Amino acid sequence: MEFKNYGKLVPVALIALMAASTWKLYSEASEQNNTYQQALSEARAYAKDGIVTDALSSYGAALSQYPTVEIYLEAGRMLMDHGMETEGVDWAENVAELYPDDIDANEFLMQCYYDTEDYQDCFTLKETLNKRQITSDEIEKISEAIQYLYELDYSYFEEVSSYCGGYCAVKSDGLWGYVNETGGQTVSCRYEMASPYGEGIAAVKEPEGEYYFIDEEGNKKKVLPEGVQCQEIGTMIGELIPMKQENSYGYYDASFAYRFGKYRYASAVNYGIGAVEKEEGQWYFVDQEGNQLNDEAWDEIDIDNRGSAFRNERAFTRKGAEWFLVDSSGKAVVQETYADARLFLDDTYAAAVIDGKWGFIDKNGDVVVQPEFDDAHSFQNGLAAVKVGNSWGYINMQGKLVIDAVFEDAGDFNSSGCAFVKNQGNWVLLKLYEYNH
């Protein structure tokens, strides 16, 4: 028997086999799709009726057939919409882990953190996305909305000074100690007096009357020579320490050897310039060698809480009722004068009274924030404390009130996004979430 057409039968058989396989795959895919659609339909029906557990189970069945970010997010929104915020956040975190580069997944996670007021995780997520160069309008919108949100620390104090050298002197139970930039107690409150840190050390006075310098951990580092009767010590900047002995101020080096001066008062020498009062109401600038820099005396030179009178190449001096913006020689930079003013705290803007209200000027005397406040501090680290009515808040560099005026008093922001504010009679540390998360 001859099979003359055998060669023709082979491709025919193969075609039939492929057709059968294709039909099987199609049938299976169709069945899988039907299962998916049914599970998804049930999930949505359960969700509509508020039967969350069954809805979640049906969403899981649908996702087991076709896992997509869209359905994952739909299930997550269902959890959030029904008040299951803890489960919703967990779900959102898992979705973002499954789809780390997906904009929608990260937007949903950011929104969940925002809705649950978990602002620290908002900023942590934003940092992660910035490193991966992932952003969107929605993510930026949330970031801007929470930029100036804060928490108040649990520790409180009777009085505080200003941050200097990374530390701030704080008073509790009548004695002074120090905290770091985020409020951690570094030196316990045990001193009668505590000056700002400079060159890594700070002058303190024991309740028994002894003066000496401590380091950042509170260890004694420098002691006064025997027989030196100190009445007051200022901040050490560079190699000079202003110190009061026998009712007059002079400048001393790091070994407490006398350098120069016999004044009614002497500030720290900051950026090579110090302010001294020779006679009552006669103020001059001196350099670090003791040379007098201005011929005509000023009635007053503004000195900040850190004991400095010169910063950002400028100082404020008073003659009569007028304050002048001056350079290191005491020469006025502009013709305009001010009813009051405060020293620059960094290289941005200083607070000054213009037309009866506090506003802000740059080092050239140009008005950069219009005068509209009842009191103000100069800018530091991008924010300035301002008084509106009887309460204090903070503005940004554009003059917008970004932290509501709800405090009894306010200090200046440090580089860690923290500032002391007075609340209910005590000083507490305000901590911006953006910097502290």
CSV table of C-alpha atoms in Angstrom, one decimal:
chain,number,residue,atom,x,y,z
A,1,MET,CA,0.0,0.0,0.0
A,2,GLU,CA,1.4,3.4,-1.0
A,3,PHE,CA,0.9,6.6,0.9
A,4,LYS,CA,1.6,8.9,-1.9
A,5,ASN,CA,-0.1,11.9,-0.1
A,6,TYR,CA,1.7,11.4,3.3
A,7,GLY,CA,3.8,14.5,2.9
A,8,LYS,CA,0.7,16.6,2.4
A,9,LEU,CA,-0.9,15.2,5.5
A,10,VAL,CA,1.8,16.3,7.9
A,11,PRO,CA,1.3,20.1,7.6
A,12,VAL,CA,-2.5,19.5,7.7
A,13,ALA,CA,-2.1,17.7,11.0
A,14,LEU,CA,0.2,20.4,12.4
A,15,ILE,CA,-2.3,23.0,11.5
A,16,ALA,CA,-5.0,21.1,13.2
A,17,LEU,CA,-2.9,20.6,16.3
A,18,MET,CA,-2.0,24.3,16.5
A,19,ALA,CA,-5.6,25.2,16.0
A,20,ALA,CA,-6.6,23.0,18.9
A,21,SER,CA,-3.9,24.5,21.1
A,22,THR,CA,-4.9,28.0,20.2
A,23,TRP,CA,-8.5,27.2,21.0
A,24,LYS,CA,-7.4,25.7,24.4
A,25,LEU,CA,-5.4,28.8,25.2
A,26,TYR,CA,-8.2,31.1,24.1
A,27,SER,CA,-10.6,29.1,26.2
A,28,GLU,CA,-8.4,29.3,29.2
A,29,ALA,CA,-7.8,33.0,28.8
A,30,SER,CA,-11.5,33.6,28.3
A,31,GLU,CA,-12.2,31.6,31.4
A,32,GLN,CA,-9.5,33.5,33.3
A,33,ASN,CA,-10.9,36.8,32.1
A,34,ASN,CA,-14.4,35.8,33.2
A,35,THR,CA,-13.1,34.8,36.6
A,36,TYR,CA,-11.4,38.2,36.8
A,37,GLN,CA,-14.4,40.2,35.8
A,38,GLN,CA,-16.7,38.3,38.1
A,39,ALA,CA,-14.3,38.8,41.1
A,40,LEU,CA,-13.9,42.5,40.3
A,41,SER,CA,-17.6,43.0,39.9
A,42,GLU,CA,-18.2,41.3,43.3
A,43,ALA,CA,-15.5,43.4,44.9
A,44,ARG,CA,-17.1,46.6,43.7
A,45,ALA,CA,-20.5,45.5,44.8
A,46,TYR,CA,-19.3,44.6,48.3
A,47,ALA,CA,-17.4,47.9,48.5
A,48,LYS,CA,-20.5,49.9,47.5
A,49,ASP,CA,-22.5,48.2,50.3
A,50,GLY,CA,-19.6,48.7,52.8
A,51,ILE,CA,-18.9,45.0,53.2
A,52,VAL,CA,-15.1,45.7,53.3
A,53,THR,CA,-13.8,42.3,54.3
A,54,ASP,CA,-15.6,40.5,51.4
A,55,ALA,CA,-14.7,43.3,49.0
A,56,LEU,CA,-11.0,42.9,49.9
A,57,SER,CA,-11.2,39.2,49.4
A,58,SER,CA,-12.8,39.6,46.0
A,59,TYR,CA,-10.2,42.2,45.0
A,60,GLY,CA,-7.6,39.7,46.0
A,61,ALA,CA,-9.2,37.1,43.7
A,62,ALA,CA,-9.2,39.6,40.8
A,63,LEU,CA,-5.6,40.5,41.4
A,64,SER,CA,-4.6,36.9,41.5
A,65,GLN,CA,-5.8,36.7,37.8
A,66,TYR,CA,-4.5,40.0,36.6
A,67,PRO,CA,-2.3,42.0,39.0
A,68,THR,CA,-2.4,45.7,38.0
A,69,VAL,CA,-1.5,48.8,39.9
A,70,GLU,CA,-4.9,50.3,39.0
A,71,ILE,CA,-6.8,47.6,40.8
A,72,TYR,CA,-4.4,47.6,43.7
A,73,LEU,CA,-5.0,51.3,44.2
A,74,GLU,CA,-8.8,50.9,43.8
A,75,ALA,CA,-8.7,48.4,46.7
A,76,GLY,CA,-6.5,50.8,48.7
A,77,ARG,CA,-8.9,53.7,48.2
A,78,MET,CA,-11.8,51.5,49.2
A,79,LEU,CA,-10.0,50.8,52.6
A,80,MET,CA,-9.3,54.5,53.1
A,81,ASP,CA,-12.9,55.5,52.1
A,82,HIS,CA,-14.3,53.2,54.7
A,83,GLY,CA,-12.2,54.5,57.5
A,84,MET,CA,-9.7,51.7,57.7
A,85,GLU,CA,-6.8,54.0,57.7
A,86,THR,CA,-4.2,51.7,59.2
A,87,GLU,CA,-5.0,49.0,56.8
A,88,GLY,CA,-5.1,51.5,53.9
A,89,VAL,CA,-1.6,52.9,54.7
A,90,ASP,CA,-0.2,49.4,55.0
A,91,TRP,CA,-1.8,48.5,51.6
A,92,ALA,CA,-0.4,51.7,50.0
A,93,GLU,CA,3.1,50.9,51.3
A,94,ASN,CA,2.9,47.5,49.9
A,95,VAL,CA,1.7,48.8,46.5
A,96,ALA,CA,4.5,51.3,46.4
A,97,GLU,CA,7.0,48.5,47.2
A,98,LEU,CA,5.6,46.4,44.3
A,99,TYR,CA,5.6,49.4,41.9
A,100,PRO,CA,8.4,51.6,43.2
A,101,ASP,CA,8.6,53.8,40.1
A,102,ASP,CA,4.9,54.2,39.5
A,103,ILE,CA,3.7,57.8,39.9
A,104,ASP,CA,0.2,56.8,40.9
A,105,ALA,CA,1.3,54.3,43.5
A,106,ASN,CA,3.6,56.9,45.1
A,107,GLU,CA,1.0,59.7,44.9
A,108,PHE,CA,-1.5,57.4,46.7
A,109,LEU,CA,1.0,56.6,49.4
A,110,MET,CA,1.8,60.3,49.9
A,111,GLN,CA,-1.9,61.1,50.1
A,112,CYS,CA,-2.5,58.3,52.7
A,113,TYR,CA,0.3,59.7,54.9
A,114,TYR,CA,-1.2,63.2,54.5
A,115,ASP,CA,-4.7,62.1,55.3
A,116,THR,CA,-3.6,60.3,58.4
A,117,GLU,CA,-1.4,63.3,59.4
A,118,ASP,CA,1.7,61.2,59.3
A,119,TYR,CA,3.8,64.2,58.1
A,120,GLN,CA,7.1,62.7,59.1
A,121,ASP,CA,6.6,59.8,56.7
A,122,CYS,CA,5.4,62.3,54.0
A,123,PHE,CA,8.8,64.0,54.1
A,124,THR,CA,10.7,60.6,54.3
A,125,LEU,CA,8.9,59.5,51.2
A,126,LYS,CA,9.5,62.8,49.5
A,127,GLU,CA,13.3,62.5,50.2
A,128,THR,CA,13.2,58.9,48.7
A,129,LEU,CA,11.4,60.1,45.6
A,130,ASN,CA,13.8,63.0,45.1
A,131,LYS,CA,16.8,60.7,45.1
A,132,ARG,CA,15.0,58.6,42.5
A,133,GLN,CA,14.0,61.7,40.6
A,134,ILE,CA,10.3,60.9,40.8
A,135,THR,CA,7.8,63.7,41.2
A,136,SER,CA,4.4,64.9,40.1
A,137,ASP,CA,2.2,68.0,40.6
A,138,GLU,CA,0.2,66.1,43.3
A,139,ILE,CA,3.3,65.1,45.2
A,140,GLU,CA,4.6,68.7,45.1
A,141,LYS,CA,1.2,70.1,46.1
A,142,ILE,CA,1.2,68.0,49.3
A,143,SER,CA,4.8,68.8,50.0
A,144,GLU,CA,4.1,72.5,49.8
A,145,ALA,CA,1.0,72.1,52.0
A,146,ILE,CA,3.0,70.6,54.8
A,147,GLN,CA,6.2,72.5,54.4
A,148,TYR,CA,5.7,74.5,57.6
A,149,LEU,CA,3.8,72.1,59.8
A,150,TYR,CA,5.4,71.4,63.1
A,151,GLU,CA,5.2,69.7,66.5
A,152,LEU,CA,6.0,71.1,69.9
A,153,ASP,CA,8.5,69.2,72.0
A,154,TYR,CA,7.5,67.9,75.4
A,155,SER,CA,10.3,69.6,77.4
A,156,TYR,CA,9.7,73.1,78.6
A,157,PHE,CA,11.8,75.8,80.2
A,158,GLU,CA,11.4,79.0,82.2
A,159,GLU,CA,13.8,81.0,80.0
A,160,VAL,CA,16.0,80.4,76.9
A,161,SER,CA,18.7,82.3,75.2
A,162,SER,CA,19.5,82.0,71.5
A,163,TYR,CA,21.2,79.2,69.5
A,164,CYS,CA,24.9,79.8,69.0
A,165,GLY,CA,27.5,77.3,68.0
A,166,GLY,CA,24.8,74.6,67.8
A,167,TYR,CA,23.5,74.9,71.3
A,168,CYS,CA,21.1,77.0,73.3
A,169,ALA,CA,21.2,77.9,77.0
A,170,VAL,CA,18.0,77.0,78.8
A,171,LYS,CA,16.8,77.7,82.3
A,172,SER,CA,14.9,75.2,84.5
A,173,ASP,CA,14.2,75.5,88.3
A,174,GLY,CA,16.2,78.7,88.4
A,175,LEU,CA,19.4,77.2,86.9
A,176,TRP,CA,20.9,77.1,83.4
A,177,GLY,CA,22.0,74.3,81.1
A,178,TYR,CA,22.2,73.6,77.4
A,179,VAL,CA,20.3,71.7,74.7
A,180,ASN,CA,21.4,70.9,71.2
A,181,GLU,CA,19.6,72.0,67.9
A,182,THR,CA,16.9,69.4,68.2
A,183,GLY,CA,16.2,69.9,71.9
A,184,GLY,CA,18.3,67.1,73.4
A,185,GLN,CA,19.7,68.1,76.8
A,186,THR,CA,23.5,68.1,76.5
A,187,VAL,CA,24.4,69.8,79.8
A,188,SER,CA,22.0,69.6,82.8
A,189,CYS,CA,20.6,72.8,84.3
A,190,ARG,CA,23.0,73.5,87.2
A,191,TYR,CA,24.6,76.9,86.5
A,192,GLU,CA,23.7,80.3,87.7
A,193,MET,CA,24.8,81.8,84.4
A,194,ALA,CA,25.4,80.2,81.0
A,195,SER,CA,26.8,82.2,78.0
A,196,PRO,CA,26.5,81.3,74.3
A,197,TYR,CA,28.9,78.8,72.8
A,198,GLY,CA,31.8,80.1,70.8
A,199,GLU,CA,34.8,78.1,69.5
A,200,GLY,CA,33.3,75.0,71.0
A,201,ILE,CA,33.3,76.3,74.6
A,202,ALA,CA,30.9,78.3,76.8
A,203,ALA,CA,31.4,80.4,79.9
A,204,VAL,CA,29.4,79.3,82.9
A,205,LYS,CA,29.0,80.4,86.5
A,206,GLU,CA,28.5,78.0,89.4
A,207,PRO,CA,25.9,78.9,92.1
A,208,GLU,CA,28.9,79.3,94.4
A,209,GLY,CA,30.3,82.0,92.2
A,210,GLU,CA,33.1,80.2,90.3
A,211,TYR,CA,33.4,81.0,86.5
A,212,TYR,CA,35.0,78.7,84.0
A,213,PHE,CA,34.5,77.3,80.5
A,214,ILE,CA,32.9,74.0,79.5
A,215,ASP,CA,33.0,72.0,76.3
A,216,GLU,CA,30.0,70.7,74.4
A,217,GLU,CA,29.5,67.8,76.8
A,218,GLY,CA,29.7,69.9,79.9
A,219,ASN,CA,33.3,69.0,80.8
A,220,LYS,CA,35.3,71.8,82.4
A,221,LYS,CA,37.9,73.0,79.9
A,222,LYS,CA,39.3,76.4,80.9
A,223,VAL,CA,39.6,77.9,84.4
A,224,LEU,CA,40.4,81.4,85.4
A,225,PRO,CA,43.9,82.0,86.7
A,226,GLU,CA,44.2,82.1,90.5
A,227,GLY,CA,43.4,85.5,91.9
A,228,VAL,CA,41.4,86.7,88.9
A,229,GLN,CA,38.1,88.1,90.2
A,230,CYS,CA,35.7,87.9,87.2
A,231,GLN,CA,32.3,89.6,87.4
A,232,GLU,CA,31.1,88.6,83.9
A,233,ILE,CA,32.3,86.7,80.9
A,234,GLY,CA,31.1,87.0,77.3
A,235,THR,CA,31.3,84.8,74.2
A,236,MET,CA,34.7,83.7,73.0
A,237,ILE,CA,35.0,84.3,69.2
A,238,GLY,CA,38.4,83.7,67.7
A,239,GLU,CA,41.0,84.4,70.3
A,240,LEU,CA,39.3,87.1,72.2
A,241,ILE,CA,37.0,86.9,75.3
A,242,PRO,CA,35.2,90.0,76.6
A,243,MET,CA,35.4,89.9,80.4
A,244,LYS,CA,34.4,92.2,83.3
A,245,GLN,CA,36.8,92.7,86.2
A,246,GLU,CA,36.8,95.5,88.8
A,247,ASN,CA,33.7,97.0,87.2
A,248,SER,CA,35.2,97.4,83.8
A,249,TYR,CA,35.3,95.3,80.6
A,250,GLY,CA,38.4,94.3,78.7
A,251,TYR,CA,39.5,91.8,76.1
A,252,TYR,CA,41.5,88.7,77.1
A,253,ASP,CA,43.0,85.9,75.0
A,254,ALA,CA,42.3,82.2,75.4
A,255,SER,CA,44.7,81.9,78.3
A,256,PHE,CA,43.0,84.8,80.1
A,257,ALA,CA,45.9,87.1,79.5
A,258,TYR,CA,44.8,90.7,79.2
A,259,ARG,CA,45.0,92.1,75.7
A,260,PHE,CA,43.4,95.6,75.7
A,261,GLY,CA,40.5,97.8,76.8
A,262,LYS,CA,38.9,99.3,79.8
A,263,TYR,CA,35.3,99.9,79.0
A,264,ARG,CA,31.8,100.2,80.5
A,265,TYR,CA,30.8,97.4,78.2
A,266,ALA,CA,32.4,95.3,75.5
A,267,SER,CA,30.7,92.9,73.0
A,268,ALA,CA,32.1,89.8,71.4
A,269,VAL,CA,34.5,90.5,68.5
A,270,ASN,CA,32.6,89.1,65.6
A,271,TYR,CA,34.1,89.1,62.1
A,272,GLY,CA,36.9,91.2,63.5
A,273,ILE,CA,34.6,93.9,64.9
A,274,GLY,CA,33.6,94.6,68.5
A,275,ALA,CA,31.3,97.3,70.1
A,276,VAL,CA,32.5,99.0,73.2
A,277,GLU,CA,31.0,101.7,75.4
A,278,LYS,CA,33.8,104.0,76.7
A,279,GLU,CA,31.8,106.4,78.6
A,280,GLU,CA,28.1,106.4,79.3
A,281,GLY,CA,26.3,106.8,75.9
A,282,GLN,CA,29.6,106.9,73.9
A,283,TRP,CA,29.9,103.8,71.7
A,284,TYR,CA,32.6,102.9,69.3
A,285,PHE,CA,33.8,100.0,67.1
A,286,VAL,CA,37.1,98.4,67.7
A,287,ASP,CA,39.1,95.8,65.8
A,288,GLN,CA,40.7,92.7,67.3
A,289,GLU,CA,43.9,94.7,68.1
A,290,GLY,CA,41.9,97.3,70.0
A,291,ASN,CA,42.1,100.0,67.4
A,292,GLN,CA,39.1,102.4,67.4
A,293,LEU,CA,37.3,102.4,64.0
A,294,ASN,CA,35.0,105.4,64.2
A,295,ASP,CA,35.9,108.9,65.3
A,296,GLU,CA,32.5,110.2,66.3
A,297,ALA,CA,30.7,108.3,69.1
A,298,TRP,CA,27.3,106.7,68.7
A,299,ASP,CA,24.7,106.9,71.4
A,300,GLU,CA,24.1,103.1,71.1
A,301,ILE,CA,25.1,100.1,69.0
A,302,ASP,CA,22.7,97.2,68.7
A,303,ILE,CA,24.0,94.0,70.2
A,304,ASP,CA,22.2,90.7,69.7
A,305,ASN,CA,21.4,87.9,72.1
A,306,ARG,CA,24.7,86.2,71.2
A,307,GLY,CA,26.7,89.2,72.3
A,308,SER,CA,27.6,90.3,68.8
A,309,ALA,CA,27.3,93.8,67.2
A,310,PHE,CA,28.5,93.1,63.6
A,311,ARG,CA,27.4,90.6,61.0
A,312,ASN,CA,26.8,90.5,57.2
A,313,GLU,CA,29.3,93.4,57.0
A,314,ARG,CA,26.8,95.7,58.8
A,315,ALA,CA,25.8,97.0,62.2
A,316,PHE,CA,23.0,99.3,63.5
A,317,THR,CA,23.9,102.4,65.4
A,318,ARG,CA,21.8,105.0,67.1
A,319,LYS,CA,22.1,108.8,67.2
A,320,GLY,CA,19.3,110.4,69.1
A,321,ALA,CA,16.1,108.7,68.1
A,322,GLU,CA,17.4,107.5,64.8
A,323,TRP,CA,19.0,104.2,63.9
A,324,PHE,CA,21.6,104.0,61.0
A,325,LEU,CA,22.7,101.0,58.9
A,326,VAL,CA,26.5,101.3,59.0
A,327,ASP,CA,29.6,99.5,57.7
A,328,SER,CA,32.6,98.4,59.8
A,329,SER,CA,34.0,102.0,59.9
A,330,GLY,CA,30.7,103.3,61.3
A,331,LYS,CA,29.8,105.0,58.0
A,332,ALA,CA,26.1,105.1,57.1
A,333,VAL,CA,25.4,102.9,54.1
A,334,VAL,CA,22.2,104.7,53.2
A,335,GLN,CA,20.5,108.0,54.0
A,336,GLU,CA,17.4,106.4,55.4
A,337,THR,CA,17.2,106.0,59.1
A,338,TYR,CA,15.0,103.8,61.3
A,339,ALA,CA,13.0,104.2,64.5
A,340,ASP,CA,14.4,100.8,65.7
A,341,ALA,CA,16.3,98.0,64.1
A,342,ARG,CA,17.9,94.6,64.9
A,343,LEU,CA,21.2,93.2,63.8
A,344,PHE,CA,21.4,90.8,60.8
A,345,LEU,CA,21.5,87.2,62.0
A,346,ASP,CA,22.8,85.8,58.7
A,347,ASP,CA,23.4,87.2,55.2
A,348,THR,CA,19.7,87.7,54.4
A,349,TYR,CA,17.4,90.4,55.9
A,350,ALA,CA,17.4,92.5,59.0
A,351,ALA,CA,14.3,93.8,60.9
A,352,ALA,CA,13.8,97.5,61.0
A,353,VAL,CA,11.0,100.0,61.9
A,354,ILE,CA,9.8,101.9,58.9
A,355,ASP,CA,6.9,104.3,59.1
A,356,GLY,CA,5.9,103.0,62.5
A,357,LYS,CA,5.8,99.3,61.6
A,358,TRP,CA,8.5,96.5,61.4
A,359,GLY,CA,9.6,95.4,58.0
A,360,PHE,CA,12.8,94.0,56.6
A,361,ILE,CA,15.8,95.4,54.7
A,362,ASP,CA,18.8,93.9,53.0
A,363,LYS,CA,22.4,94.9,53.6
A,364,ASN,CA,22.1,97.7,51.1
A,365,GLY,CA,19.1,99.2,52.9
A,366,ASP,CA,16.6,98.2,50.3
A,367,VAL,CA,13.2,97.3,51.7
A,368,VAL,CA,12.5,93.6,50.9
A,369,VAL,CA,9.5,92.9,53.1
A,370,GLN,CA,7.0,95.8,53.5
A,371,PRO,CA,6.6,97.1,57.1
A,372,GLU,CA,3.4,95.7,58.5
A,373,PHE,CA,4.3,93.9,61.8
A,374,ASP,CA,4.1,95.0,65.4
A,375,ASP,CA,7.5,93.6,66.2
A,376,ALA,CA,10.0,91.4,64.5
A,377,HIS,CA,13.3,89.5,64.6
A,378,SER,CA,15.8,89.5,61.7
A,379,PHE,CA,15.7,86.5,59.4
A,380,GLN,CA,17.7,83.3,60.2
A,381,ASN,CA,17.6,80.1,58.2
A,382,GLY,CA,14.8,81.4,55.9
A,383,LEU,CA,12.3,82.4,58.6
A,384,ALA,CA,11.7,85.4,60.8
A,385,ALA,CA,9.7,85.7,64.0
A,386,VAL,CA,7.0,88.5,63.7
A,387,LYS,CA,4.4,89.9,66.1
A,388,VAL,CA,0.9,90.3,64.8
A,389,GLY,CA,-1.2,92.0,67.4
A,390,ASN,CA,-0.2,90.4,70.7
A,391,SER,CA,1.0,87.1,69.3
A,392,TRP,CA,4.1,85.8,67.5
A,393,GLY,CA,4.4,83.7,64.4
A,394,TYR,CA,6.8,83.3,61.5
A,395,ILE,CA,7.1,84.6,57.9
A,396,ASN,CA,9.1,83.3,55.0
A,397,MET,CA,11.5,85.3,52.8
A,398,GLN,CA,8.6,86.5,50.7
A,399,GLY,CA,6.9,88.0,53.8
A,400,LYS,CA,4.1,85.4,53.9
A,401,LEU,CA,2.9,84.3,57.3
A,402,VAL,CA,3.6,80.6,57.2
A,403,ILE,CA,3.4,79.7,60.9
A,404,ASP,CA,0.4,81.3,62.5
A,405,ALA,CA,0.9,84.0,65.1
A,406,VAL,CA,-0.4,82.0,68.1
A,407,PHE,CA,2.6,82.2,70.5
A,408,GLU,CA,3.4,84.5,73.4
A,409,ASP,CA,6.9,85.0,72.2
A,410,ALA,CA,9.3,83.5,69.7
A,411,GLY,CA,12.9,82.8,69.1
A,412,ASP,CA,14.9,82.3,65.9
A,413,PHE,CA,15.2,79.2,63.8
A,414,ASN,CA,18.4,77.1,63.8
A,415,SER,CA,19.7,75.1,60.9
A,416,SER,CA,17.8,72.0,62.1
A,417,GLY,CA,14.4,73.6,61.5
A,418,CYS,CA,13.8,74.2,65.3
A,419,ALA,CA,13.0,77.4,67.2
A,420,PHE,CA,12.0,78.1,70.8
A,421,VAL,CA,8.5,79.6,71.3
A,422,LYS,CA,6.7,80.7,74.4
A,423,ASN,CA,3.5,78.8,74.9
A,424,GLN,CA,1.3,78.9,78.0
A,425,GLY,CA,4.0,80.6,80.0
A,426,ASN,CA,6.8,78.3,79.1
A,427,TRP,CA,9.4,78.0,76.4
A,428,VAL,CA,9.1,74.9,74.2
A,429,LEU,CA,10.9,73.8,71.1
A,430,LEU,CA,9.0,74.0,67.8
A,431,LYS,CA,10.2,71.4,65.4
A,432,LEU,CA,9.4,71.5,61.7
A,433,TYR,CA,8.5,68.1,60.3
A,434,GLU,CA,10.5,68.8,57.1
A,435,TYR,CA,13.7,68.8,59.1
A,436,ASN,CA,12.8,66.4,61.8
A,437,HIS,CA,11.5,63.1,60.5
